[in-house]
XYZ file of N, CA and C in Angstrom:
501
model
N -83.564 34.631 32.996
C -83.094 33.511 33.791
C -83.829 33.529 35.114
N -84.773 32.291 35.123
C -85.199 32.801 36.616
C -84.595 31.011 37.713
N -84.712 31.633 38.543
C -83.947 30.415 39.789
C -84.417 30.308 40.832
N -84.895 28.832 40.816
C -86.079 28.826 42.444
C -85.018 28.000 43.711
N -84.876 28.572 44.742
C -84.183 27.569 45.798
C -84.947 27.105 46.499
N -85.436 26.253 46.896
C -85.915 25.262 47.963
C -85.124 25.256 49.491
N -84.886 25.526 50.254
C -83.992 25.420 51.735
C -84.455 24.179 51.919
N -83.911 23.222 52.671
C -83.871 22.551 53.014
C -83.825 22.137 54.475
N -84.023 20.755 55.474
C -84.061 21.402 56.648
C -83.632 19.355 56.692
N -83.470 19.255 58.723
C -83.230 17.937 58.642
C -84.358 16.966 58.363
N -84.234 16.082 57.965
C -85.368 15.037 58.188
C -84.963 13.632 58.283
N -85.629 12.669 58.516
C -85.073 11.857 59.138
C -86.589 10.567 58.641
N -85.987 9.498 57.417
C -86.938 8.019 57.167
C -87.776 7.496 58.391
N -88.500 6.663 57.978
C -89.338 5.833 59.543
C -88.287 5.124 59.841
N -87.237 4.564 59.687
C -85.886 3.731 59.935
C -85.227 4.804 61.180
N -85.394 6.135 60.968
C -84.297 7.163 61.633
C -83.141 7.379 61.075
N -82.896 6.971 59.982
C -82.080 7.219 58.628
C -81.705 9.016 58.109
N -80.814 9.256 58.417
C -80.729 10.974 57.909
C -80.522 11.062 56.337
N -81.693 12.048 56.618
C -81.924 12.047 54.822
C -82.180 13.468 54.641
N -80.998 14.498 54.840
C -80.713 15.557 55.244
C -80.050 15.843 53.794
N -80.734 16.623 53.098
C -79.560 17.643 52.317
C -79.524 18.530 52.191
N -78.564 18.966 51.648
C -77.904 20.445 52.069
C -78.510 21.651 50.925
N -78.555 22.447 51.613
C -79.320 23.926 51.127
C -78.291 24.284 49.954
N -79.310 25.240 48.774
C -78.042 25.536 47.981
C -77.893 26.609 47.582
N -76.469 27.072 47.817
C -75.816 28.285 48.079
C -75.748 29.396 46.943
N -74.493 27.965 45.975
C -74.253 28.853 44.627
C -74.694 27.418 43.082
N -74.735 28.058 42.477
C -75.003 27.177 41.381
C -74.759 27.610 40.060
N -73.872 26.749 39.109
C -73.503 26.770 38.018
C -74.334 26.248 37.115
N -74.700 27.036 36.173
C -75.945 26.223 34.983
C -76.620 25.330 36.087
N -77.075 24.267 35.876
C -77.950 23.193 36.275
C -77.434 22.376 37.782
N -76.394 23.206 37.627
C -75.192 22.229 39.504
C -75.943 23.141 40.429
N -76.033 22.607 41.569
C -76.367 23.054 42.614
C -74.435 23.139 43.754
N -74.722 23.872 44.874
C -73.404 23.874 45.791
C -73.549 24.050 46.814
N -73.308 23.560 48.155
C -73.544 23.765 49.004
C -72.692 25.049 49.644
N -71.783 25.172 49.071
C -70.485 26.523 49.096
C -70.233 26.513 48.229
N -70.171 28.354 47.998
C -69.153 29.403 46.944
C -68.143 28.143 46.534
N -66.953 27.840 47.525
C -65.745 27.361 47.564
C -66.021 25.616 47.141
N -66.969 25.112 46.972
C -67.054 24.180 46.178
C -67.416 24.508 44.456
N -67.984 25.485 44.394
C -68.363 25.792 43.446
C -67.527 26.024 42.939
N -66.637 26.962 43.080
C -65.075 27.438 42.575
C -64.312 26.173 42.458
N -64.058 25.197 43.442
C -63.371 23.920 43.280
C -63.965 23.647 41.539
N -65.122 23.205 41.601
C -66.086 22.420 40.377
C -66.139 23.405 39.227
N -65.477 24.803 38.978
C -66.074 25.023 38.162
C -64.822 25.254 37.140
N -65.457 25.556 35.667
C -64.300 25.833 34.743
C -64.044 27.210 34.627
N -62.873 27.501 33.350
C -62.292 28.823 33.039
C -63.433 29.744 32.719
N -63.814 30.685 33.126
C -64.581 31.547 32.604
C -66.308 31.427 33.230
N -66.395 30.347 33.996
C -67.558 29.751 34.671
C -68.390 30.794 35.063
N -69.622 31.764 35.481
C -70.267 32.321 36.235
C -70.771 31.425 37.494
N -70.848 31.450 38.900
C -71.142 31.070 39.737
C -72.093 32.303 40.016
N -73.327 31.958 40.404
C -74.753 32.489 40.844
C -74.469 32.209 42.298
N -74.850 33.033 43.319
C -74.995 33.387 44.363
C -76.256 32.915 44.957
N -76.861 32.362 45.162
C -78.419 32.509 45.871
C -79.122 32.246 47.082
N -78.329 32.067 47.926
C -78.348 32.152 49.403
C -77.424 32.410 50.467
N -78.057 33.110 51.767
C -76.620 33.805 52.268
C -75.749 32.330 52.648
N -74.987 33.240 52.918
C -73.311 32.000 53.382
C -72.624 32.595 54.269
N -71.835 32.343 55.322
C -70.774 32.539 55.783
C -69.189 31.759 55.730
N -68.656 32.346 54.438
C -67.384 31.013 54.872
C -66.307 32.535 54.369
N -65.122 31.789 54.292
C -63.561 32.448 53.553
C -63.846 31.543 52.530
N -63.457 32.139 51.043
C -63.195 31.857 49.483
C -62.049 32.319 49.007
N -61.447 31.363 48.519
C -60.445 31.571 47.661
C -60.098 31.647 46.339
N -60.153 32.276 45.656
C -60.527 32.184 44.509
C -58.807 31.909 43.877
N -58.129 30.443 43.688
C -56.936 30.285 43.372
C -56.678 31.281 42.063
N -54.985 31.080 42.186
C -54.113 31.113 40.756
C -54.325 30.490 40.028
N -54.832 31.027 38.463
C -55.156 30.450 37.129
C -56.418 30.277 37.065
N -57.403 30.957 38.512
C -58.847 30.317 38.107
C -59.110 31.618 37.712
N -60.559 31.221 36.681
C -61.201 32.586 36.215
C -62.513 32.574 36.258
N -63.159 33.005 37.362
C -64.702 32.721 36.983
C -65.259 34.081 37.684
N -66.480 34.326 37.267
C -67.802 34.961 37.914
C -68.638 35.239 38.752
N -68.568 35.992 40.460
C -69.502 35.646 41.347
C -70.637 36.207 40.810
N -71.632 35.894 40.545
C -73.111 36.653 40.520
C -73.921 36.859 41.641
N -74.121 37.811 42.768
C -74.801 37.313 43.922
C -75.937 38.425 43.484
N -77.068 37.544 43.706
C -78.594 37.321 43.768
C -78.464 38.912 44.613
N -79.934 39.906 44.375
C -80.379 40.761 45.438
C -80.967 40.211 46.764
N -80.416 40.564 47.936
C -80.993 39.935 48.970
C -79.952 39.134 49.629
N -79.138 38.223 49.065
C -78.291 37.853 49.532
C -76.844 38.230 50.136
N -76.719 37.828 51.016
C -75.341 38.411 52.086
C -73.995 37.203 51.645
N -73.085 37.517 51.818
C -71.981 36.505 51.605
C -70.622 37.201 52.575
N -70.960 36.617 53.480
C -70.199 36.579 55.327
C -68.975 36.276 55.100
N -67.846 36.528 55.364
C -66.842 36.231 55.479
C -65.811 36.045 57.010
N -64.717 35.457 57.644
C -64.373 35.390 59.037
C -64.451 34.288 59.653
N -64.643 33.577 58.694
C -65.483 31.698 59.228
C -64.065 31.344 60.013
N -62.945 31.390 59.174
C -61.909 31.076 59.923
C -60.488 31.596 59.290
N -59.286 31.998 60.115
C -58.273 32.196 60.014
C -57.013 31.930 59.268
N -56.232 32.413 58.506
C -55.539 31.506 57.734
C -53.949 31.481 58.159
N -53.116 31.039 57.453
C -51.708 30.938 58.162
C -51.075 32.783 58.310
N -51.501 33.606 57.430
C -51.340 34.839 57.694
C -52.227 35.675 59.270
N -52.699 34.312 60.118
C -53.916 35.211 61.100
C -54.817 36.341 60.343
N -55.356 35.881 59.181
C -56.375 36.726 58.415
C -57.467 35.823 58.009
N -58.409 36.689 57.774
C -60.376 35.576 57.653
C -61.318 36.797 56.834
N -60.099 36.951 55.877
C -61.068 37.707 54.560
C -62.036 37.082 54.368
N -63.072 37.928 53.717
C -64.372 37.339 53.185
C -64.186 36.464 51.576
N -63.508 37.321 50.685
C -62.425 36.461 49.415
C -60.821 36.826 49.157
N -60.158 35.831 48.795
C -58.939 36.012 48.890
C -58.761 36.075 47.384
N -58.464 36.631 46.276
C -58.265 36.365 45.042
C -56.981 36.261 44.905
N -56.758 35.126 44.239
C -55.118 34.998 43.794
C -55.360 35.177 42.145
N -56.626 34.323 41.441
C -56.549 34.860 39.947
C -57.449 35.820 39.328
N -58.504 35.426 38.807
C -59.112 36.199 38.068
C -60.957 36.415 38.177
N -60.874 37.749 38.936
C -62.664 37.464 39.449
C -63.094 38.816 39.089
N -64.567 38.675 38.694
C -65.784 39.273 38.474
C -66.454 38.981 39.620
N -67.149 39.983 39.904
C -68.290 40.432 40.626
C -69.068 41.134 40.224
N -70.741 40.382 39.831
C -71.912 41.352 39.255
C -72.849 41.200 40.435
N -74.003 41.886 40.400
C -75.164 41.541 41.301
C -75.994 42.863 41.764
N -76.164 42.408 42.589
C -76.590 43.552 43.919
C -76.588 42.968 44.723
N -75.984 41.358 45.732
C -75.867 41.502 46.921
C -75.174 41.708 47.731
N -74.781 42.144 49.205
C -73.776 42.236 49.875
C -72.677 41.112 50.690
N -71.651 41.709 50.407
C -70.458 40.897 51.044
C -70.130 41.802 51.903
N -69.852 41.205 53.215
C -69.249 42.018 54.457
C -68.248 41.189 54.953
N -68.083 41.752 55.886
C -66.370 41.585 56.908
C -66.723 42.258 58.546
N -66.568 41.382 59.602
C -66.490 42.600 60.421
C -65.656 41.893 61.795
N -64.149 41.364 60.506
C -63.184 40.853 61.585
C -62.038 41.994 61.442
N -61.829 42.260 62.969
C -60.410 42.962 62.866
C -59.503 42.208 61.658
N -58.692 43.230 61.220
C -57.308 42.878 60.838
C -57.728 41.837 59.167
N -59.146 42.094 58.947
C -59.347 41.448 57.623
C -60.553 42.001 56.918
N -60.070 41.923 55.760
C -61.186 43.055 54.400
C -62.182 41.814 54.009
N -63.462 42.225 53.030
C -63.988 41.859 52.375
C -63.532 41.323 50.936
N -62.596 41.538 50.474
C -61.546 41.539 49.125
C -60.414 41.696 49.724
N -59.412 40.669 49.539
C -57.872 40.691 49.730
C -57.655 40.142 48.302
N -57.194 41.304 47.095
C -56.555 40.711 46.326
C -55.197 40.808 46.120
N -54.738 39.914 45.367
C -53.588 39.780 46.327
C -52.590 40.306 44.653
N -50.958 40.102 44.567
C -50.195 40.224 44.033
C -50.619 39.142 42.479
N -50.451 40.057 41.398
C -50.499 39.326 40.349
C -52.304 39.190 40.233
N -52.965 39.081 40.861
C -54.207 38.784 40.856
C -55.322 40.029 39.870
N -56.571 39.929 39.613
C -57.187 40.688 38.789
C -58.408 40.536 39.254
N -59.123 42.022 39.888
C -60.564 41.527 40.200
C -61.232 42.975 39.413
N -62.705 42.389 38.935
C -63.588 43.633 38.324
C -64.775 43.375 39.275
N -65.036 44.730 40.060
C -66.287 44.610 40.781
C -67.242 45.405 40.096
N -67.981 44.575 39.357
C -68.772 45.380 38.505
C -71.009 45.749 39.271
N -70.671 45.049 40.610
C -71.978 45.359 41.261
C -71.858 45.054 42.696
N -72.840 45.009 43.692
C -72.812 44.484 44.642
C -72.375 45.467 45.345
N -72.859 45.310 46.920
C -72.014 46.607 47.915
C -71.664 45.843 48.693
N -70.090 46.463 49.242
C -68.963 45.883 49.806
C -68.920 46.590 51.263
N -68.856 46.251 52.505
C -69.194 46.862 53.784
C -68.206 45.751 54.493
N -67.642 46.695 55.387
C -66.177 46.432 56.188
C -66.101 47.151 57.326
N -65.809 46.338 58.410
C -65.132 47.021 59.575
C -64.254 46.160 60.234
N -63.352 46.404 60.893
C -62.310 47.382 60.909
C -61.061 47.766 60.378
N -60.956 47.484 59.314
C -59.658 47.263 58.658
C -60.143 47.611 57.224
N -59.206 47.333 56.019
C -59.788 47.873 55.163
C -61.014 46.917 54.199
N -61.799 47.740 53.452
C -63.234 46.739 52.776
C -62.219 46.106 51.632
N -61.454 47.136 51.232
C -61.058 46.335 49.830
C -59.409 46.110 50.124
N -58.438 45.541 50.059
C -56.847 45.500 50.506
C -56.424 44.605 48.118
N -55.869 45.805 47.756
C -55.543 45.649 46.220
C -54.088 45.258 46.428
N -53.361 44.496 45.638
C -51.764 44.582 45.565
C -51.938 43.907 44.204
N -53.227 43.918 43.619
C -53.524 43.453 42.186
C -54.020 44.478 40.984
N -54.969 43.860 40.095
C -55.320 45.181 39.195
C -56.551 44.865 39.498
N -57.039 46.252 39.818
C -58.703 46.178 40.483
C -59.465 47.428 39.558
N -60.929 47.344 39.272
C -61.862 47.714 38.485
C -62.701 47.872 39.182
N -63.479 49.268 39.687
C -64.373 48.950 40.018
C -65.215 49.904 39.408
N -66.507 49.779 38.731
C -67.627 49.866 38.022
C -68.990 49.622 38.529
N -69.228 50.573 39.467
C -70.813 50.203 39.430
C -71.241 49.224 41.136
N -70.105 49.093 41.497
C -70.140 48.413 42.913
C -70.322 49.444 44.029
N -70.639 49.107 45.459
C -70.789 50.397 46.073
C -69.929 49.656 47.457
N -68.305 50.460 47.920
C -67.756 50.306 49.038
C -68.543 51.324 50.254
N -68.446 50.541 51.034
C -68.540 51.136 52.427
C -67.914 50.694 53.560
N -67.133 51.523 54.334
C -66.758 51.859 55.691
C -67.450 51.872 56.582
N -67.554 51.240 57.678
C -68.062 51.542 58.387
C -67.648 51.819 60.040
N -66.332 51.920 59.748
C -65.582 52.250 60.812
C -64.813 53.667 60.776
N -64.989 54.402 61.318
C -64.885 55.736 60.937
C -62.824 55.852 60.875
N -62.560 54.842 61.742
C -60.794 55.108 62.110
C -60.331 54.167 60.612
N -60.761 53.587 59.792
C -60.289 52.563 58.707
C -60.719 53.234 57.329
N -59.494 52.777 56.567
C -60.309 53.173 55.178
C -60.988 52.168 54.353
N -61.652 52.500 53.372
C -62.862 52.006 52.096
C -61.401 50.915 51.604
N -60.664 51.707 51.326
C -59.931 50.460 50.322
C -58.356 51.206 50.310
N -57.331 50.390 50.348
C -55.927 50.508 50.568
C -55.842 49.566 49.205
N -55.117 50.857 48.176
C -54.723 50.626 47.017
C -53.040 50.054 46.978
N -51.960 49.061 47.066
C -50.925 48.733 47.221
C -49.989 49.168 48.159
N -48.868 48.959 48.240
C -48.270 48.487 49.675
C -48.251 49.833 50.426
N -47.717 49.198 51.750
C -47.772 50.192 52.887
C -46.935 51.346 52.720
C-alpha cells in the first residue's frame, strides 16, 4: 500500500477568490480528512483510518464505534487542542472500540491529561506506535486495554506510564 500526500497551502484565483484546501490528515481507502475526528465521524464498523500527517486536536473515539488508527512513521498526533466538561484535553478519549498500529507518535504534555483516556466499558489494543506523556498519566485504563508491541513513555519523572483502574 503506498500513499502520497500533497500539503497544501493558501492560494487565491485572479478574481481573489480562496481556493484554499485543506491538507490531509487521515484517510480511509480513497477519502481523504482533514481530521482524525472527521474521519471517525465518516467512517464505518471496523474501518482502518491511516494517519498521514501530524495533527493537533482531542479525538473521541464514541460508544459503539469500532475502527483502526494506523499512524504513518514520522507522524506525531498532538493532543490538548482543547478542554472538555471534565477540565481534561486528552490526546484520545475512547468510549468504544480502538486499535492502534503504526510507528507514529502520540503525545500529551497537558497537566491533568493522558495520551489515552479509556474510559469505562471501553476496549483499546495498542498494537504499535510510542505513547509519550507529561504530566499526568500516558495511558489512564478504566477499560480493557492490550498492549502489544507499542512503546509507553514517561517523561515526567513525579507521574506514572499508565494508571491501570480506579484510584
Amino acid at each position: 500500500l503506498m500513499i502520497s500526500v500533497i500539503p497544501t497551502s493558501a492560494l487565491a484565483d485572479e478574481a481573489g477568490e480562496d481556493t484554499t484546501t485543506e491538507t490531509t490528515v487521515a484517510t480511509i481507502g480513497e477519502n481523504s480528512y482533514s481530521t482524525i475526528a472527521a474521519a471517525i465521524e465518516a467512517a464505518e464498523s471496523g474501518a482502518t483510518i491511516t494517519v498521514v500527517a501530524d495533527t493537533a486536536e482531542n479525538i473521541t473515539v464514541p460508544e459503539g464505534t469500532n475502527i483502526t488508527l494506523a499512524i504513518q512513521a514520522g507522524v506525531t498526533v498532538s493532543g490538548g487542542t482543547t478542554k472538555d466538561s471534565a477540565d481534561k484535553s486528552h490526546t484520545i478519549t475512547n468510549k468504544g472500540t480502538l486499535t492502534i498500529t503504526g510507528a507514529g507518535t502520540l503525545k500529551n504534555e497537558n497537566s491533568g491529561s493522558g495520551v489515552l483516556f479509556n474510559d469505562v466499558g471501553a476496549t483499546a489494543e495498542l498494537n504499535g506506535c510510542t505513547f509519550t506523556g507529561t504530566p499526568w498519566y500516558v495511558i489512564k485504563n478504566l477499560g480493557d486495554l492490550t498492549i502489544d508491541g507499542a512503546t509507553v513513555r514517561q517523561e515526567d519523572a513525579g507521574s506514572s506510564a499508565i494508571d491501570n483502574g480506579w484510584y
